[in-house]
Coordinates of C-alpha atoms in Angstrom, one line a residue:
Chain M
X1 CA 25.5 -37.0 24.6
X2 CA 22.7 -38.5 22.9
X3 CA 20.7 -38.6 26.4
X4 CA 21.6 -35.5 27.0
X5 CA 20.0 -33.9 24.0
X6 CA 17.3 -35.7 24.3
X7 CA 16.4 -34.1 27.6
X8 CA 17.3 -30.4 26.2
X9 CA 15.3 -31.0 23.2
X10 CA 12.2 -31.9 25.9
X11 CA 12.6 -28.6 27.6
X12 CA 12.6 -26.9 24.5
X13 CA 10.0 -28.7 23.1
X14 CA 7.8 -28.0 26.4
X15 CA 8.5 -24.4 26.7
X16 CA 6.6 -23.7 23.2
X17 CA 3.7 -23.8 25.4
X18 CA 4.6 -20.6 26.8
X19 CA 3.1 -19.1 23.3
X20 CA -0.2 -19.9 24.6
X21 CA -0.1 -18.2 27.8
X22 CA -2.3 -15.1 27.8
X23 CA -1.5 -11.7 29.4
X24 CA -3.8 -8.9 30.2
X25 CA -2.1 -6.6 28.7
X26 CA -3.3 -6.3 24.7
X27 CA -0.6 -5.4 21.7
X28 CA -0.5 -2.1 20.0
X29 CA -3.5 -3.5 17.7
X30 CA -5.5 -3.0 20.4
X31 CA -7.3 -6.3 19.5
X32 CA -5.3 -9.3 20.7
X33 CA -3.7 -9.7 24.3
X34 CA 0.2 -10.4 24.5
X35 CA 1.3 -14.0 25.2
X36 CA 4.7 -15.0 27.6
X37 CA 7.1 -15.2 24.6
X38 CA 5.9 -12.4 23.1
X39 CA 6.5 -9.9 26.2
X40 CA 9.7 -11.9 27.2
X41 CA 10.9 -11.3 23.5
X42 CA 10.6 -7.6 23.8
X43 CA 11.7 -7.4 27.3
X44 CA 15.0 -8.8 26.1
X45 CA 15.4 -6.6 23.1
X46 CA 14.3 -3.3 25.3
X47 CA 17.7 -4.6 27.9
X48 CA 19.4 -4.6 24.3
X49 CA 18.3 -1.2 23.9
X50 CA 18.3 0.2 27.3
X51 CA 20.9 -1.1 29.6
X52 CA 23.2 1.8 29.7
X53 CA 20.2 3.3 31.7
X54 CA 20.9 0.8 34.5
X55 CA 21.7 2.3 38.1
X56 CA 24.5 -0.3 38.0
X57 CA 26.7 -1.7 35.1
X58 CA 25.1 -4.5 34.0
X59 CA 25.7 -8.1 33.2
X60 CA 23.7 -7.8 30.1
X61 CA 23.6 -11.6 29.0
X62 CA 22.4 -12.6 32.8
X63 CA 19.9 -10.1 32.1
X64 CA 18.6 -10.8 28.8
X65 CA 18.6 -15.1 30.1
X66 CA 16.8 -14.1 33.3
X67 CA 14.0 -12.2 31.0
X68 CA 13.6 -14.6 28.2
X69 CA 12.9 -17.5 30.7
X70 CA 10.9 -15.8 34.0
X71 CA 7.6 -16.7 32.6
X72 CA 8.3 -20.4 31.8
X73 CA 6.9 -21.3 35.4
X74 CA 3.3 -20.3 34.1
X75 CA 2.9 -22.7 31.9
X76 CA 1.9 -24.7 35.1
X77 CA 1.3 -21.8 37.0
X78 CA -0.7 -19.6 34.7
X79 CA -0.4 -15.7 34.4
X80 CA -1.1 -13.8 37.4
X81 CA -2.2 -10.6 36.4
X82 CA -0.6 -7.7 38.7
X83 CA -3.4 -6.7 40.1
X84 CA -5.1 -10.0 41.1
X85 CA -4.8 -10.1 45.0
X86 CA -6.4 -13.7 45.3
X87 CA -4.4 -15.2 42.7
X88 CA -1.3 -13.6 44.0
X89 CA -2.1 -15.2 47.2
X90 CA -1.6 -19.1 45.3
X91 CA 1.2 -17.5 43.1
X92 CA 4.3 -18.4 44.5
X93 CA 3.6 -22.0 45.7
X94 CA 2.1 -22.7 42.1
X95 CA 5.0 -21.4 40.2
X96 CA 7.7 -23.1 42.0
X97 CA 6.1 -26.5 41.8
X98 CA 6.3 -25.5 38.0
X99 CA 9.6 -24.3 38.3
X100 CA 10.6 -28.0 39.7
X101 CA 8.8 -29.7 36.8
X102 CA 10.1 -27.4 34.1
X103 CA 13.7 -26.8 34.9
X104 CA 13.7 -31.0 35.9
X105 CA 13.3 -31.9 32.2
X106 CA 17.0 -30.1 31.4
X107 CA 20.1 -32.5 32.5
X108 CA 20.4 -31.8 35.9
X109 CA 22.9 -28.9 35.9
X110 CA 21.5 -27.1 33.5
X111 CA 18.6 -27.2 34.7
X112 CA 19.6 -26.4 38.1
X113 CA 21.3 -23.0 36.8
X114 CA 18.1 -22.3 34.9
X115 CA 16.3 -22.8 37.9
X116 CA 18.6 -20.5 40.2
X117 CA 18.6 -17.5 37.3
X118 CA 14.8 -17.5 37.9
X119 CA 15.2 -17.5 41.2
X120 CA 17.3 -14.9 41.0
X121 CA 14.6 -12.7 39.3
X122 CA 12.5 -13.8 42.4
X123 CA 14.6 -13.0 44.9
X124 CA 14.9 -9.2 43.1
X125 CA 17.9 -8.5 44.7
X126 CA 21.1 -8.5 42.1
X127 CA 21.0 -5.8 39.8
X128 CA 20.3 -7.9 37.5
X129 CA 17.6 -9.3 38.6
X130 CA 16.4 -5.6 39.6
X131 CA 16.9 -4.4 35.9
X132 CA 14.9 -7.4 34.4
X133 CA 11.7 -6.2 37.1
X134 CA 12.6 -2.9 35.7
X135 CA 11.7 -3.7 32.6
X136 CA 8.9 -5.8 33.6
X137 CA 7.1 -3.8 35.1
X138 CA 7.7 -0.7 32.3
X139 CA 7.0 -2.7 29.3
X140 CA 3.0 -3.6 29.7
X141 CA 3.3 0.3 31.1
X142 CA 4.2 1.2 27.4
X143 CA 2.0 -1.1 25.7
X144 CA -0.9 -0.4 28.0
X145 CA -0.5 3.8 27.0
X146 CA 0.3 2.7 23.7
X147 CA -3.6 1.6 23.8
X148 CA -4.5 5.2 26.1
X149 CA -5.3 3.0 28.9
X150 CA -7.2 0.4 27.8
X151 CA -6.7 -2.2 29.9
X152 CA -6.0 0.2 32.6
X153 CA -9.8 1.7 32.3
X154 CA -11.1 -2.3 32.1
X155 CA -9.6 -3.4 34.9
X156 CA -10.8 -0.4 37.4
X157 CA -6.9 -0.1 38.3
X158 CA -6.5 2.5 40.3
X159 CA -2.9 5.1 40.9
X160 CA -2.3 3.4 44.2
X161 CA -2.3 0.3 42.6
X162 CA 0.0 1.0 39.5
X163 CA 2.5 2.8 42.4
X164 CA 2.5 0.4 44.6
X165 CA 3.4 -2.4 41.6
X166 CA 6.4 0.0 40.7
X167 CA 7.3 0.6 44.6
X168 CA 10.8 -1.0 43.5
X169 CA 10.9 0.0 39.5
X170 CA 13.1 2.8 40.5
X171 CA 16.0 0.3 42.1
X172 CA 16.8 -1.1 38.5
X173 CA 16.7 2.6 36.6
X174 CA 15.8 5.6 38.3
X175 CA 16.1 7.2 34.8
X176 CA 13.3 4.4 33.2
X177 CA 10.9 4.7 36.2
X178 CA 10.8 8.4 35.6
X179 CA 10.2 7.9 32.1
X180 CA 7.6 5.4 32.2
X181 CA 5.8 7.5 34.9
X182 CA 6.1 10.6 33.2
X183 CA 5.2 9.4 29.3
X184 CA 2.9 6.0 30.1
X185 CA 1.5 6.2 33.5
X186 CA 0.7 10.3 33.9
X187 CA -1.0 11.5 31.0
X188 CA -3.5 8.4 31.6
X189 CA -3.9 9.6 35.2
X190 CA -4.8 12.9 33.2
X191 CA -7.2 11.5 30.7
X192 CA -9.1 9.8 33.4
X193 CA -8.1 6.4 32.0
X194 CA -6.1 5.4 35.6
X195 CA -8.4 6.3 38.6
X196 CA -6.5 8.8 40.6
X197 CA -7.4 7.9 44.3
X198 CA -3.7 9.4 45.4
X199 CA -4.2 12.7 47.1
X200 CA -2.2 14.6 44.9
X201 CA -3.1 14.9 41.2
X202 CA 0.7 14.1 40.4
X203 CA 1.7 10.4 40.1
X204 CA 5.4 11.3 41.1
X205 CA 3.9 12.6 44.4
X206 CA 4.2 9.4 45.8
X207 CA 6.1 7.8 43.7
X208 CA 9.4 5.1 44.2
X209 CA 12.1 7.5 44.5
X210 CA 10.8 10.5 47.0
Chain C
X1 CA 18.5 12.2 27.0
X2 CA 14.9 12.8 26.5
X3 CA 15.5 12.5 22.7
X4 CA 17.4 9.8 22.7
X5 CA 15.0 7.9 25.0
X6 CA 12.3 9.1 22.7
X7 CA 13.8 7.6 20.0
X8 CA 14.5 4.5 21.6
X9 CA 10.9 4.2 22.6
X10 CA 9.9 4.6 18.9
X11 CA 11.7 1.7 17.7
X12 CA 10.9 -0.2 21.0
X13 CA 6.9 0.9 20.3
X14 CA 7.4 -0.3 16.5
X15 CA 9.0 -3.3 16.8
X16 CA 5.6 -4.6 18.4
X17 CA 4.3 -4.8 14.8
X18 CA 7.0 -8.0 14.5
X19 CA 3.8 -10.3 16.8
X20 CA 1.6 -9.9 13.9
X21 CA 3.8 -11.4 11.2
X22 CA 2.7 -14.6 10.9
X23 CA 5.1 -18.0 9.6
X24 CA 4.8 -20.8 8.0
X25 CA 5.1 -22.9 11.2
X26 CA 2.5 -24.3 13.2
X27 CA 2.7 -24.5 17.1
X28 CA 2.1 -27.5 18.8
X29 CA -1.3 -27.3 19.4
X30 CA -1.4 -27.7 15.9
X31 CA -3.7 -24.6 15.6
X32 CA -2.0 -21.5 15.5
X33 CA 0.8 -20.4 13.4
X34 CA 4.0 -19.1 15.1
X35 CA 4.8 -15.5 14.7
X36 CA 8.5 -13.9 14.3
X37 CA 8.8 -12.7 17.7
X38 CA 7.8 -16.3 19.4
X39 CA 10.2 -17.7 17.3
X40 CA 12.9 -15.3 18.0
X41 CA 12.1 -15.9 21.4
X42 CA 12.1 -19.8 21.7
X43 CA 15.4 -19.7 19.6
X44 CA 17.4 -17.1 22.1
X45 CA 17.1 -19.6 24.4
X46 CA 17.9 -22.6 22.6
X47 CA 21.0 -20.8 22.3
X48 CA 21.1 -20.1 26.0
X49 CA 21.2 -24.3 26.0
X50 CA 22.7 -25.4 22.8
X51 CA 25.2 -23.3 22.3
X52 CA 27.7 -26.1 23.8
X53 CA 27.1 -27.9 20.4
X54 CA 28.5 -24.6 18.6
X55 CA 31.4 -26.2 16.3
X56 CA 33.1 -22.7 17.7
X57 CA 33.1 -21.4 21.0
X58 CA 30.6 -18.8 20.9
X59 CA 30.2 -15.1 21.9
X60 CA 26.6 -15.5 23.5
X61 CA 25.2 -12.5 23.9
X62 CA 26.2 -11.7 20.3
X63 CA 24.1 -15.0 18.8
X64 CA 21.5 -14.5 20.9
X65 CA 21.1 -10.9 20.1
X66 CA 21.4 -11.7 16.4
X67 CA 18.6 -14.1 16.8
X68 CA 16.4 -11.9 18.6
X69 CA 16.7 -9.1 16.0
X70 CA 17.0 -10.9 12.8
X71 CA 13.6 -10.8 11.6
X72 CA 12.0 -7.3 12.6
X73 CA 12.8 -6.7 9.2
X74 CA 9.4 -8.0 8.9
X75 CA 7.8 -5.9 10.0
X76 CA 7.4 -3.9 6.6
X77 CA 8.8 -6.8 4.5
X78 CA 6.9 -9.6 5.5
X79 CA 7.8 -13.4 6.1
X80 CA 9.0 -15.3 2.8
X81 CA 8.6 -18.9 3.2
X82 CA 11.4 -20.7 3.2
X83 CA 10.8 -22.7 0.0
X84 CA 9.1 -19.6 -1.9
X85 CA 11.2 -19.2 -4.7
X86 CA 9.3 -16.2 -5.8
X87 CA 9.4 -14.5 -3.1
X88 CA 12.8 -14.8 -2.5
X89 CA 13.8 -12.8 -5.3
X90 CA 12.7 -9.7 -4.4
X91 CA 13.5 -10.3 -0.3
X92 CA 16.5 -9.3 0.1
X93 CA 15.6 -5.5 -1.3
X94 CA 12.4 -5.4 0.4
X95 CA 14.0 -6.3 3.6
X96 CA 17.1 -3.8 3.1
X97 CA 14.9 -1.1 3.0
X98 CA 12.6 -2.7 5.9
X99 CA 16.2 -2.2 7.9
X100 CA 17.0 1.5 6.9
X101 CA 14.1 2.5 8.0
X102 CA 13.5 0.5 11.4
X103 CA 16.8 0.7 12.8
X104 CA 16.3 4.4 11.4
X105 CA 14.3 5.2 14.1
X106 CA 16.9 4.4 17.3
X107 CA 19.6 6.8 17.7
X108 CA 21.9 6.8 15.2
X109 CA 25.1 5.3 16.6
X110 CA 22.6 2.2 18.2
X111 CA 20.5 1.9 15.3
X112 CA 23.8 1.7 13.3
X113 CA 25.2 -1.4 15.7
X114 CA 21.5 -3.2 15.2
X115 CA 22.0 -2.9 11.3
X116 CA 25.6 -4.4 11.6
X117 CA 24.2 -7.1 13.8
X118 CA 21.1 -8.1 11.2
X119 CA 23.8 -7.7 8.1
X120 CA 26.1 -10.5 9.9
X121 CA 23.3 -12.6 10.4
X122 CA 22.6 -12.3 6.2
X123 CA 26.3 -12.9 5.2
X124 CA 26.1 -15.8 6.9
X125 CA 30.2 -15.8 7.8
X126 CA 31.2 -15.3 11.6
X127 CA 30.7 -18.1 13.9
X128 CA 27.9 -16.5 15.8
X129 CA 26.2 -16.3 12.4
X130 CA 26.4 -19.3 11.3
X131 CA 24.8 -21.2 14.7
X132 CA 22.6 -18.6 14.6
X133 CA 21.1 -19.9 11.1
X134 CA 21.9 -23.2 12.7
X135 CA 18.7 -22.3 15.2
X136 CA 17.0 -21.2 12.4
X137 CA 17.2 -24.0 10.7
X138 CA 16.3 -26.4 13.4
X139 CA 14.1 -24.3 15.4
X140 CA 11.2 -24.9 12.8
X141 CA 11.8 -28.6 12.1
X142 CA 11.2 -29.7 15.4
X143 CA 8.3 -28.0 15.5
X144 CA 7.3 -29.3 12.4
X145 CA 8.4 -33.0 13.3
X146 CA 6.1 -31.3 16.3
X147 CA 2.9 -31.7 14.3
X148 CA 3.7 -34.9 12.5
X149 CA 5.0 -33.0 8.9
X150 CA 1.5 -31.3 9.3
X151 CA 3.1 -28.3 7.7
X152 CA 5.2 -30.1 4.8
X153 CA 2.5 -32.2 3.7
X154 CA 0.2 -29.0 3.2
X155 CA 3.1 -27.5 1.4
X156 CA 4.0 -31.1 -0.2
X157 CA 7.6 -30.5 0.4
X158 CA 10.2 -32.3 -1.1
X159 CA 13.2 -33.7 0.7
X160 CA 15.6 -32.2 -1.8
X161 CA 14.1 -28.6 -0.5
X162 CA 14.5 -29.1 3.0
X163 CA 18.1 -30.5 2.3
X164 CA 18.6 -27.3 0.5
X165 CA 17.6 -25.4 2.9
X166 CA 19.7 -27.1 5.3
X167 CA 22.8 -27.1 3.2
X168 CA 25.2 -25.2 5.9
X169 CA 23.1 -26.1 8.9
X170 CA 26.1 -28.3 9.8
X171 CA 28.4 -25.0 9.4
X172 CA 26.9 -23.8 12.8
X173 CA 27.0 -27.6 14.8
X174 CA 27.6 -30.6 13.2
X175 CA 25.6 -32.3 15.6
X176 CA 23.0 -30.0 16.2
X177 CA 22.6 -30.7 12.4
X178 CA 22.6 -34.3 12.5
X179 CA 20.4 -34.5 15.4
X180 CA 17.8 -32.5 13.4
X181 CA 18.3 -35.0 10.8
X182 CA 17.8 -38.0 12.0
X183 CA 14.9 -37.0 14.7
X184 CA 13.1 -34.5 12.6
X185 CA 13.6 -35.0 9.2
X186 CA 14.3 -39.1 8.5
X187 CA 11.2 -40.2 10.5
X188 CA 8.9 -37.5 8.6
X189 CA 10.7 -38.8 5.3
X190 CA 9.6 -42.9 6.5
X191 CA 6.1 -42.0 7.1
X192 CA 5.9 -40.4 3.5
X193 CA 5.1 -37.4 4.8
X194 CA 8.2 -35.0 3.0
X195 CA 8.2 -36.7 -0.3
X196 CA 11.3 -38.2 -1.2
X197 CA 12.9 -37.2 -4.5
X198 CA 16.3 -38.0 -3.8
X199 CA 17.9 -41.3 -5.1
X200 CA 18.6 -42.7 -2.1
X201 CA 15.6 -43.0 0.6
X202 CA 18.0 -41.7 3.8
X203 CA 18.7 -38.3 3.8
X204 CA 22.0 -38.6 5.4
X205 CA 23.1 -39.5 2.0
X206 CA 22.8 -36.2 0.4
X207 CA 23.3 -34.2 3.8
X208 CA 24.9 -31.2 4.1
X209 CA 28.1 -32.2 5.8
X210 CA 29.2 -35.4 3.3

């Protein structure tokens, strides 16, 4: 047993790093950008919170793990931001060497389960794993309106590319798609802050569900 | 819907404010000081791994739930140090009313469970509780152990505190507790850097569990 908490207390000791992995998207200060545990944290709490909006009953614990360990891989791998087509390119290749290294440290069952929930979330097809990319892709939505577009209006992003990254939002919640679209992503597409190159003037016009 | 999703949101927006409250605890880098929600965070899933050790069998979702709520009280009440004995007097009021009004803002039959949950974490009874505070506990000795006592030599703190403190650590896992003991604490009490004030030099002798 000794061994064996030995090489859980390695894991857990390693995946403190994930503190120090930056995100583009900045907190509701507006000053400082989010790091991996901090989104992850919230992302868990929000499937606390919001489950019951799932398309499908929900394991809520499978959900909750898969969130509150997706982003261990990029503390190799780094953060990808969503709409960085080069890196994306590298992304997958770099995150499961990580994912090999990572999970490895855990006794070997455990860490094989670890590793097979985050591929799970990969995979995106349980509902589950559909939920957790669900609220993936809605939570930076929120903060990013929480800051009227922000980071939105420094990185260029255009609709197109904000509806293309929530193609599949809809598949976890139809309900928490259309809210995010209507509350976080619209009125930015109104203010100017989102660059509207879709040829209607409503984001819903093409959006995941018509 | 849309008002309870609305209120949801407002507690989901709110609970942002729990990255910016700082602790005690150093990361380890050394650097930067943790903040509640990385903490919460890295102690959900030590849970997710530990909870084998759990002198109970364990309800999960509940402990890890627990964990990642317990301290968005916070948010308006701030973080007391653990060995702050002046600060701890007035704590439990401030945070009290830190709860009314933060779960106050989800609807009223969720915010009421989220209450329950943090007041079961405070009294400290059911088994989820108690290995909850058994991650509490441990959670920030490692990391201190982490950074070489960095953070109880600045403080100068005394073995007798941290034995305090970890007084019903055992409650939770016995050997979750005596794992922290002898790998955290003892080799930070030999290098001088926790200063010793109890008769005997091991801390096993005074330990929580003999």
């Amino acid at each position: 047993m000794e061994n064996r908490l030995e090489q859980q207390f390695a894991f857990i000791k390693e995946i403190d790093k994930e503190k120090f992995i930056q995100r583009q998207t900045h907190l509701s200060d507006g000053k400082r950008r989010e790091n991996d545990a901090e989104h992850a944290w919230h992302m868990a709490i929000m499937t606390l919170l919001l489950s019951e909006y799932s398309n499908e009953e929900l394991d809520v614990l499978r959900t909750v793990s898969m969130l509150l360990i997706h982003d261990i891989v990029e503390i190799d791998a780094g953060d990808t931001y969503a709409y960085d087509e080069e890196g994306k390119k590298t992304q997958r290749e770099r995150e499961e060497k990580a994912a090999q290294r990572i999970y490895g440290l855990l006794p070997k069952e455990q860490g094989r389960k670890m590793l097979e929930l985050w591929e799970e979330f990969e995979r995106w097809e349980t509902k589950e794993a559909k939920f957790a990319h669900t609220m993936d892709n809605i939570q930076p939505a929120m903060l990013n309106a929480g800051n009227d577009g922000n980071d939105w209006v420094t990185h260029g992003v255009h609709l197109s590319q904000i509806l293309g990254r929530n193609e599949r939002t809809a598949e976890g919640s139809q309900v928490l798609w259309e809210y995010s679209r209507d509350h976080f992503i619209r009125p930015q597409v109104e203010k100017g802050h989102i660059v509207d190159d879709c040829s209607e003037k409503n984001p819903s016009a093409s959006s995941a569900e018509d």
